[in-house]
Coordinates of C-alpha atoms in Angstrom, one line a residue:
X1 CA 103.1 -110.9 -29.3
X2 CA 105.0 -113.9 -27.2
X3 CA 104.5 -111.8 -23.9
X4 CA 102.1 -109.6 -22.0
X5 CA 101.9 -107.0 -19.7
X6 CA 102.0 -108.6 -16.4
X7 CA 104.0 -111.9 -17.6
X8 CA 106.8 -113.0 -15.1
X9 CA 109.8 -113.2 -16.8
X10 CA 113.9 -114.0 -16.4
X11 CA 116.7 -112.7 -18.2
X12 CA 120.4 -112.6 -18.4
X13 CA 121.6 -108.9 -16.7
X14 CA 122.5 -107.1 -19.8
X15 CA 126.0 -105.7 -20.8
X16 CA 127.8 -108.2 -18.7
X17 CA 131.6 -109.1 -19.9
X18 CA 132.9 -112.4 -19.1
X19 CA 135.1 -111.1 -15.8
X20 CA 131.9 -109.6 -14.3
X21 CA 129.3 -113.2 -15.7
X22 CA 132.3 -115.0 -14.0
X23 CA 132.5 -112.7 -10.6
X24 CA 128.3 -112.7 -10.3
X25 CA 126.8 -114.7 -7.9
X26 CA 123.3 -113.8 -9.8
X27 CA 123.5 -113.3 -13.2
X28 CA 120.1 -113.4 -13.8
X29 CA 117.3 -111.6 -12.9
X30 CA 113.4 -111.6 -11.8
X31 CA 111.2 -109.5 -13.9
X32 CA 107.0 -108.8 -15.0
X33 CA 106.7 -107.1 -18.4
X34 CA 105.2 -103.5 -18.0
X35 CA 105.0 -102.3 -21.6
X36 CA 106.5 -103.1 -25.1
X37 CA 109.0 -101.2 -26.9
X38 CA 108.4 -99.6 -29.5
X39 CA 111.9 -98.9 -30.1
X40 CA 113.7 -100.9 -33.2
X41 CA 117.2 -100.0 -32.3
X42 CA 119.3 -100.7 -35.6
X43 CA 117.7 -103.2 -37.0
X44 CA 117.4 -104.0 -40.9
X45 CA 114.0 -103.6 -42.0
X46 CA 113.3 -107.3 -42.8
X47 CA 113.5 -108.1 -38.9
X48 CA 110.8 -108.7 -36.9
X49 CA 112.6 -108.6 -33.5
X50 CA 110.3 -107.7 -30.7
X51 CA 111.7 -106.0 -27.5
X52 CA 109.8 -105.1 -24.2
X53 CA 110.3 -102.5 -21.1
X54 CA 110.9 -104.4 -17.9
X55 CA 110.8 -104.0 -14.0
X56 CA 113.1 -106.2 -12.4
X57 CA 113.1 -107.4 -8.8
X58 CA 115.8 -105.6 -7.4
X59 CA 114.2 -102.2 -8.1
X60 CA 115.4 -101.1 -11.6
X61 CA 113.8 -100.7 -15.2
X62 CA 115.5 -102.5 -18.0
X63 CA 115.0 -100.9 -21.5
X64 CA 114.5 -102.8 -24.7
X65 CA 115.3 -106.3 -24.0
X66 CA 114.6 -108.8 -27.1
X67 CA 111.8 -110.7 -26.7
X68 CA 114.4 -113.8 -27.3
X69 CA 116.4 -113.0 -24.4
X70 CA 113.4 -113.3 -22.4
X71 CA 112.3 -116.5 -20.2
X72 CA 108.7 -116.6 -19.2
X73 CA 108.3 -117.9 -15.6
X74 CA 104.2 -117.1 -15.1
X75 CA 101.7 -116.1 -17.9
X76 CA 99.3 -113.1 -17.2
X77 CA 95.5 -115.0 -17.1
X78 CA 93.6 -113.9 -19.9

């Protein structure tokens, strides 16, 4: 697992079309991983995609975003 519970993170805002990535003056957001997802969406079998639940900055949970879309700002110590 590339991140843990705790880890600060930044991602793109999802589902955002090229009028709305051109019109935002923050794209991206601020947010610490609270859980992995269990959820595979519609993957083929042979993937090994990864997603994770997040709690952004501004107040709202985002659901199942790939671990690839994912920056990590700060690591959790171990």
């Amino acid at each position: 697992m590339k991140f843990k519970i705790g880890d600060l993170v930044v991602f793109q805002k999802p589902h955002m079309s090229s009028y709305e990535w051109q019109r935002d003056s923050e794209p991206y957001l601020t947010a610490i991983v609270v859980e992995k997802s269990e959820h595979r969406r519609n993957l083929p079998l042979w993937s090994d995609a990864k997603f994770y639940n997040v709690h952004a900055a501004n107040g709202r949970k985002y659901w199942d975003i790939r671990e690839d879309r994912l920056a990590i700002l700060a690591k959790v110590k171990d």
